[in-house]
XYZ file of C-alpha atoms in Angstrom:
450
model
C -81.711 -28.336 -11.869
C -83.351 -29.025 -8.529
C -81.035 -31.017 -6.332
C -79.648 -31.075 -2.842
C -76.149 -31.612 -1.489
C -75.550 -34.886 0.332
C -74.760 -33.231 3.669
C -77.930 -31.551 4.963
C -77.293 -27.892 5.761
C -78.383 -26.501 9.100
C -81.159 -24.091 10.060
C -80.313 -23.058 13.624
C -77.452 -24.578 15.586
C -77.568 -24.201 19.362
C -74.145 -24.088 20.982
C -72.348 -22.236 23.778
C -69.729 -19.525 23.798
C -67.415 -21.997 25.505
C -67.707 -24.695 22.827
C -66.656 -22.267 20.095
C -63.721 -20.823 22.051
C -62.571 -24.243 23.301
C -62.544 -25.712 19.811
C -60.491 -22.780 18.546
C -58.173 -23.217 21.511
C -57.553 -26.831 20.558
C -56.770 -25.676 17.040
C -54.189 -23.234 18.382
C -52.487 -26.105 20.194
C -51.399 -27.374 16.790
C -49.252 -24.260 16.383
C -47.973 -24.616 19.892
C -46.650 -28.110 20.680
C -44.046 -26.551 22.985
C -46.599 -25.435 25.562
C -49.046 -28.336 25.752
C -52.567 -27.376 26.865
C -51.307 -23.903 27.793
C -54.495 -22.098 26.761
C -56.801 -24.469 28.626
C -54.642 -24.354 31.750
C -54.569 -20.553 31.708
C -58.351 -20.537 31.237
C -58.815 -22.721 34.324
C -56.378 -20.715 36.468
C -57.784 -17.357 35.341
C -61.384 -18.450 35.798
C -60.622 -19.802 39.261
C -58.874 -16.571 40.322
C -61.708 -14.440 38.931
C -64.298 -16.561 40.727
C -62.357 -16.506 44.008
C -61.996 -12.725 43.684
C -65.782 -12.410 43.422
C -65.983 -11.009 39.898
C -69.401 -11.062 38.176
C -70.408 -14.216 36.300
C -70.362 -12.564 32.854
C -66.909 -11.139 33.480
C -65.647 -14.567 34.542
C -67.098 -16.042 31.339
C -65.260 -13.508 29.192
C -62.015 -14.073 31.093
C -62.211 -17.826 30.487
C -63.091 -17.364 26.809
C -60.274 -14.866 26.233
C -57.821 -17.107 28.088
C -58.664 -19.993 25.772
C -57.516 -17.992 22.738
C -55.201 -15.387 24.248
C -52.261 -16.331 21.974
C -54.326 -16.296 18.775
C -52.095 -13.559 17.370
C -48.881 -15.599 17.481
C -47.543 -15.778 13.933
C -44.165 -17.493 14.080
C -43.479 -20.651 16.068
C -40.370 -19.040 17.572
C -42.667 -16.616 19.354
C -43.854 -19.457 21.565
C -40.307 -19.934 22.790
C -40.197 -16.261 23.698
C -43.550 -16.469 25.492
C -42.346 -19.495 27.436
C -39.349 -17.533 28.701
C -39.652 -17.263 32.505
C -37.245 -14.339 32.814
C -38.540 -10.951 33.908
C -37.004 -9.014 31.004
C -38.557 -9.844 27.672
C -38.951 -6.357 26.239
C -41.807 -5.560 23.875
C -41.858 -8.880 21.974
C -44.622 -10.293 24.149
C -47.017 -7.440 23.264
C -46.994 -7.840 19.471
C -48.982 -11.072 19.363
C -51.535 -9.578 21.760
C -52.102 -6.634 19.421
C -52.369 -8.910 16.386
C -54.800 -11.173 18.229
C -57.031 -8.291 19.249
C -57.302 -7.122 15.636
C -58.153 -10.631 14.426
C -60.865 -10.988 17.059
C -62.417 -7.612 16.303
C -64.088 -9.262 13.292
C -65.831 -11.866 15.476
C -69.106 -10.255 16.514
C -69.977 -13.167 18.811
C -67.427 -12.022 21.409
C -67.283 -8.197 21.505
C -65.461 -8.056 24.879
C -62.624 -10.397 23.943
C -60.395 -8.139 21.770
C -59.527 -5.837 24.693
C -58.888 -8.761 27.044
C -56.525 -10.357 24.530
C -54.827 -7.065 23.676
C -53.863 -6.297 27.272
C -53.235 -9.801 28.633
C -49.521 -9.023 29.114
C -50.038 -5.533 30.489
C -48.815 -5.097 34.091
C -50.975 -3.811 36.919
C -50.579 -0.065 37.195
C -48.653 0.035 33.930
C -49.065 2.748 31.331
C -51.537 2.024 28.560
C -50.039 4.463 26.072
C -47.703 2.022 24.367
C -50.601 -0.248 23.328
C -53.570 2.131 23.148
C -54.842 3.144 19.721
C -57.602 5.435 20.951
C -57.602 7.923 23.833
C -60.472 6.246 25.691
C -58.930 2.776 26.081
C -58.531 1.256 29.535
C -56.885 -1.974 30.669
C -59.721 -4.354 31.598
C -59.472 -5.906 35.042
C -59.960 -9.296 33.407
C -56.852 -8.838 31.257
C -54.754 -8.538 34.417
C -56.299 -11.762 35.735
C -55.207 -13.487 32.511
C -51.756 -11.901 32.869
C -51.332 -13.477 36.314
C -52.719 -16.853 35.201
C -50.434 -16.884 32.163
C -47.394 -16.219 34.358
C -48.365 -19.003 36.763
C -48.719 -21.561 33.992
C -45.479 -20.573 32.247
C -43.627 -21.003 35.546
C -45.091 -24.476 36.096
C -42.833 -27.246 34.825
C -44.667 -30.069 33.041
C -42.102 -32.613 34.256
C -42.920 -32.525 37.969
C -46.144 -32.397 40.011
C -47.717 -28.954 40.232
C -48.321 -29.293 43.960
C -44.597 -29.796 44.538
C -43.974 -26.453 42.812
C -46.553 -24.557 44.856
C -44.222 -22.678 47.199
C -41.901 -21.562 44.434
C -44.791 -20.283 42.306
C -46.321 -18.399 45.235
C -43.005 -16.786 46.097
C -42.315 -15.834 42.485
C -45.602 -14.106 41.693
C -45.973 -12.419 45.067
C -42.723 -10.551 44.445
C -44.660 -8.489 41.938
C -47.725 -7.619 43.990
C -48.743 -4.039 43.241
C -46.362 -3.776 40.262
C -46.985 -6.541 37.718
C -50.027 -8.067 39.377
C -53.165 -6.719 41.025
C -52.945 -7.349 44.822
C -56.596 -8.467 44.917
C -55.940 -11.054 42.210
C -52.845 -12.256 44.044
C -54.817 -12.564 47.285
C -57.401 -14.697 45.481
C -54.639 -16.876 44.022
C -52.987 -17.277 47.432
C -56.260 -18.545 48.883
C -56.713 -20.956 45.979
C -53.152 -22.208 46.295
C -53.866 -23.647 49.736
C -56.260 -26.151 48.170
C -54.532 -29.253 46.857
C -57.422 -29.767 44.437
C -56.524 -26.532 42.637
C -53.089 -27.897 41.688
C -54.523 -31.301 40.773
C -57.074 -29.629 38.494
C -54.326 -27.711 36.701
C -52.740 -31.043 35.756
C -55.999 -32.540 34.469
C -55.297 -33.317 30.814
C -58.848 -32.996 29.512
C -60.077 -29.586 30.541
C -63.331 -29.590 28.573
C -65.624 -30.962 31.284
C -63.690 -29.253 34.069
C -64.121 -25.819 32.510
C -67.606 -26.253 31.122
C -69.087 -27.450 34.410
C -67.078 -25.150 36.677
C -68.129 -21.879 35.021
C -71.282 -20.495 33.436
C -71.383 -19.921 29.665
C -73.967 -18.290 27.430
C -75.974 -20.263 24.911
C -75.753 -19.070 21.327
C -78.244 -19.697 18.542
C -76.291 -19.616 15.296
C -77.978 -19.448 11.916
C -76.129 -20.118 8.702
C -75.139 -16.455 8.287
C -73.487 -16.231 11.719
C -71.717 -19.538 11.084
C -70.501 -18.108 7.773
C -69.108 -15.040 9.558
C -67.370 -17.290 12.098
C -65.838 -19.355 9.304
C -64.587 -16.181 7.627
C -62.809 -15.106 10.820
C -61.233 -18.528 11.221
C -59.894 -18.352 7.669
C -58.250 -15.015 8.463
C -56.444 -16.492 11.458
C -54.370 -18.517 9.035
C -54.577 -16.463 5.807
C -53.756 -13.072 7.329
C -50.397 -14.290 8.616
C -48.792 -13.679 5.234
C -49.480 -11.431 2.243
C -49.229 -14.394 -0.148
C -52.073 -16.287 1.539
C -54.139 -13.302 2.685
C -57.079 -13.830 0.325
C -56.784 -17.443 -0.800
C -59.655 -18.896 1.248
C -61.907 -16.002 0.242
C -61.258 -16.917 -3.387
C -61.980 -20.600 -2.825
C -65.186 -19.776 -0.944
C -66.446 -17.505 -3.735
C -65.588 -19.988 -6.493
C -67.176 -22.901 -4.627
C -70.345 -20.884 -4.033
C -70.693 -19.915 -7.699
C -70.110 -23.493 -8.911
C -72.820 -24.637 -6.518
C -75.169 -21.931 -7.811
C -74.478 -22.914 -11.424
C -75.369 -26.501 -10.535
C -78.774 -25.296 -9.340
C -78.540 -25.711 -5.592
C -80.608 -23.542 -3.212
C -79.077 -20.541 -1.432
C -78.601 -22.332 1.880
C -76.501 -25.040 0.233
C -74.426 -22.383 -1.512
C -73.685 -20.656 1.789
C -72.715 -24.011 3.295
C -70.245 -24.458 0.457
C -68.806 -20.996 1.176
C -68.262 -22.042 4.787
C -66.313 -25.085 3.605
C -64.256 -22.856 1.336
C -63.316 -20.528 4.154
C -62.319 -23.449 6.385
C -60.503 -25.741 3.972
C -56.982 -24.578 4.876
C -57.388 -24.120 8.629
C -55.130 -27.165 9.074
C -52.227 -24.985 7.951
C -52.125 -23.781 11.550
C -50.024 -26.890 12.130
C -47.560 -26.197 9.300
C -44.292 -24.338 10.077
C -44.292 -20.731 8.946
C -41.001 -21.253 7.115
C -42.898 -23.502 4.691
C -46.108 -21.491 4.482
C -44.298 -18.239 3.705
C -41.549 -19.567 1.455
C -41.322 -17.338 -1.611
C -40.112 -20.050 -3.961
C -41.144 -23.577 -4.911
C -41.081 -26.103 -2.057
C -38.612 -28.975 -2.004
C -39.740 -32.596 -1.620
C -39.443 -32.675 2.170
C -41.373 -29.434 2.511
C -44.096 -30.734 0.210
C -44.532 -33.806 2.423
C -44.990 -31.588 5.475
C -47.422 -29.276 3.692
C -49.505 -32.269 2.559
C -50.414 -32.897 6.189
C -52.652 -29.823 6.339
C -55.929 -31.436 5.107
C -55.573 -34.025 7.861
C -55.272 -31.253 10.422
C -58.247 -29.463 8.870
C -60.292 -32.606 9.495
C -58.953 -32.883 13.052
C -59.673 -29.237 13.870
C -63.184 -29.253 12.420
C -63.956 -32.389 14.426
C -63.726 -30.184 17.517
C -66.141 -27.591 16.077
C -69.530 -29.265 16.210
C -71.100 -26.379 14.300
C -69.086 -27.490 11.254
C -69.792 -31.233 11.497
C -71.956 -31.404 8.393
C -69.436 -29.765 6.068
C -66.085 -30.827 7.504
C -65.682 -33.480 4.800
C -66.091 -30.896 2.060
C -63.383 -28.776 3.641
C -60.978 -31.529 4.668
C -61.126 -33.649 1.511
C -60.179 -30.873 -0.900
C -56.986 -32.640 -2.012
C -58.619 -36.037 -2.556
C -59.153 -37.431 -6.070
C -61.865 -39.742 -7.387
C -59.293 -42.408 -8.312
C -57.824 -42.524 -4.796
C -54.578 -40.801 -5.762
C -55.229 -37.727 -3.616
C -54.089 -37.088 -0.066
C -53.989 -37.591 2.872
C -56.885 -40.100 3.104
C -56.699 -41.549 -0.448
C -60.480 -41.675 -0.697
C -62.179 -42.897 -3.870
C -65.292 -41.678 -5.669
C -67.702 -43.674 -3.472
C -66.501 -41.700 -0.416
C -66.455 -38.271 -2.056
C -69.892 -36.683 -2.348
C -70.705 -33.836 -4.703
C -69.814 -31.214 -2.094
C -66.293 -32.644 -1.795
C -65.909 -32.666 -5.571
C -67.030 -29.052 -5.881
C -64.734 -27.784 -3.128
C -61.742 -29.718 -4.464
C -62.072 -28.200 -7.914
C -62.742 -24.732 -6.460
C -59.392 -24.959 -4.664
C -57.624 -26.046 -7.851
C -59.142 -23.250 -9.961
C -58.334 -20.623 -7.339
C -54.762 -21.844 -6.912
C -54.133 -21.866 -10.669
C -55.644 -18.461 -11.408
C -54.319 -16.433 -8.473
C -50.840 -14.951 -8.276
C -48.229 -16.934 -6.370
C -44.811 -15.661 -5.209
C -43.060 -18.124 -7.517
C -45.353 -17.905 -10.593
C -47.926 -15.758 -12.350
C -51.638 -16.414 -12.713
C -52.379 -19.073 -15.345
C -54.509 -18.176 -18.415
C -57.779 -19.947 -19.197
C -56.348 -22.307 -21.830
C -53.682 -23.607 -19.461
C -56.197 -24.015 -16.619
C -58.593 -25.819 -18.969
C -55.827 -28.163 -20.132
C -54.948 -29.125 -16.550
C -58.583 -29.678 -15.547
C -59.395 -31.737 -18.671
C -56.352 -33.946 -18.119
C -57.440 -34.557 -14.509
C -60.943 -35.489 -15.687
C -59.561 -37.864 -18.321
C -57.347 -39.613 -15.769
C -60.295 -40.086 -13.381
C -59.248 -37.559 -10.763
C -61.982 -34.929 -11.106
C -65.755 -35.035 -11.506
C -66.781 -34.512 -15.144
C -69.987 -32.593 -14.338
C -68.281 -30.189 -11.949
C -65.358 -29.703 -14.341
C -67.623 -28.924 -17.326
C -69.578 -26.459 -15.150
C -66.335 -24.677 -14.294
C -65.055 -24.541 -17.877
C -68.440 -23.497 -19.310
C -68.594 -20.618 -16.832
C -64.901 -19.860 -16.516
C -65.108 -16.107 -17.129
C -67.861 -15.661 -14.535
C -66.041 -17.850 -12.024
C -62.720 -16.097 -12.496
C -64.385 -12.697 -12.246
C -66.085 -13.634 -8.985
C -62.785 -14.964 -7.641
C -60.994 -11.738 -8.519
C -63.680 -9.536 -6.970
C -63.838 -11.614 -3.785
C -60.073 -11.690 -3.395
C -59.782 -7.957 -4.106
C -62.392 -7.251 -1.430
C -60.630 -9.516 1.066
C -57.319 -7.867 0.258
C -58.831 -4.520 1.262
C -59.700 -6.033 4.645
C -56.191 -7.458 4.890
C -54.668 -4.059 4.077
C -56.654 -2.459 6.908
C -55.460 -5.224 9.239
C -51.875 -4.909 8.010
C -51.805 -1.135 8.330
C -53.176 -1.281 11.863
C -50.394 -3.706 12.790
C -47.590 -1.967 10.922
C -48.508 1.444 12.309
C -48.289 0.171 15.872
C -44.914 1.118 17.339
C -44.675 -2.180 19.236
C -45.388 -4.381 16.221
C -42.945 -2.442 14.065
C -40.196 -4.097 16.081
C -41.355 -7.599 15.069
C -39.315 -7.794 11.875
C -40.349 -11.398 11.140
C -44.047 -10.613 11.121
C -43.756 -7.304 9.274
C -41.702 -9.059 6.574
C -44.422 -11.717 6.175
C -47.118 -9.046 5.867
C -45.181 -7.196 3.167
């Protein structure tokens, strides 16, 4: 069979480091409605301080990028309340998410300097590194302390009154900690910036994209399909690695979708594109409360309604990642049905191309055959019965369904191997977190990992 998927795959996509980090930052905002635009505001403040302090251009770039995703390791929504606490005594709770975030980012080869900046973004100036360090040669990057100051400034700023009116109070607050929490050179740079009314007006600017992109220099990146695939894999781990029960789901969907596409005779590039969609299909779960995602029993009706929002958020998130434009429909429409009975868009067969149909069935097969906390893996005959009934009622594509059932053993084997391999990666991640003496104190997260 010599055919081509409806959405043309890409050869080389030219983007910038900023566009990737900014899009991920917007995705993180879905987890964090309590601190609106926090990441973008910290990025602007940190970049401005670094520039005023005369740091090199590349270092400023990394500071802005790390600021945009500095809370990527936050697992539970309650953690945002703790991070928004303006008191000076928060204990070790603020360090756990930084450690988690650094381990997540270690997989992203595009940004090798960011893990250390994220890991130490709450570390005080002159503070001991021993409580966070995992190797003897670690040092606290200067840029991490810039982010630490910028983060404090933004948390202190109330969203309900003009920033300029709060200037004196902010200056007084942070300068109390010169030489202890904050680097005196960074504070001096901030004090100079604070005299400019435009600095405070810029902080309040709602749309930071143009402000940040034109204010600072960012590297161009040429991404081929393999680097985009690696990026998609990391993004899937940001949501999947938050709980043992979801740790390898997207890896399974990606592997199943790829094999179905291969069995249908598509070229390798199309198959990799389908893997990307598989890795990204559940990224909208960033917006779903952890109490629902990690529930170890069947969901009630209200919880199901909330969970059904996640494909909409997948579509919204991928709209901000231009590198995924051509496959966002495959990822976001994975709960749609040909008869219009799916959700959340209720699309019909004329709006669902073959890529959407493949990904949707890949998700179903993976969900039915993998272990869930409230049920065991389903055997082939039960899976076949469910799929055949959905074909007969006009919900699933007959060609894709017959391809799955005709190759069920191969597909299930590939799913198992892919998920076993991803679980090994998750175990390494989990062990690194659980062996850290700071993270051991985060009972909520450790419980989710176990």
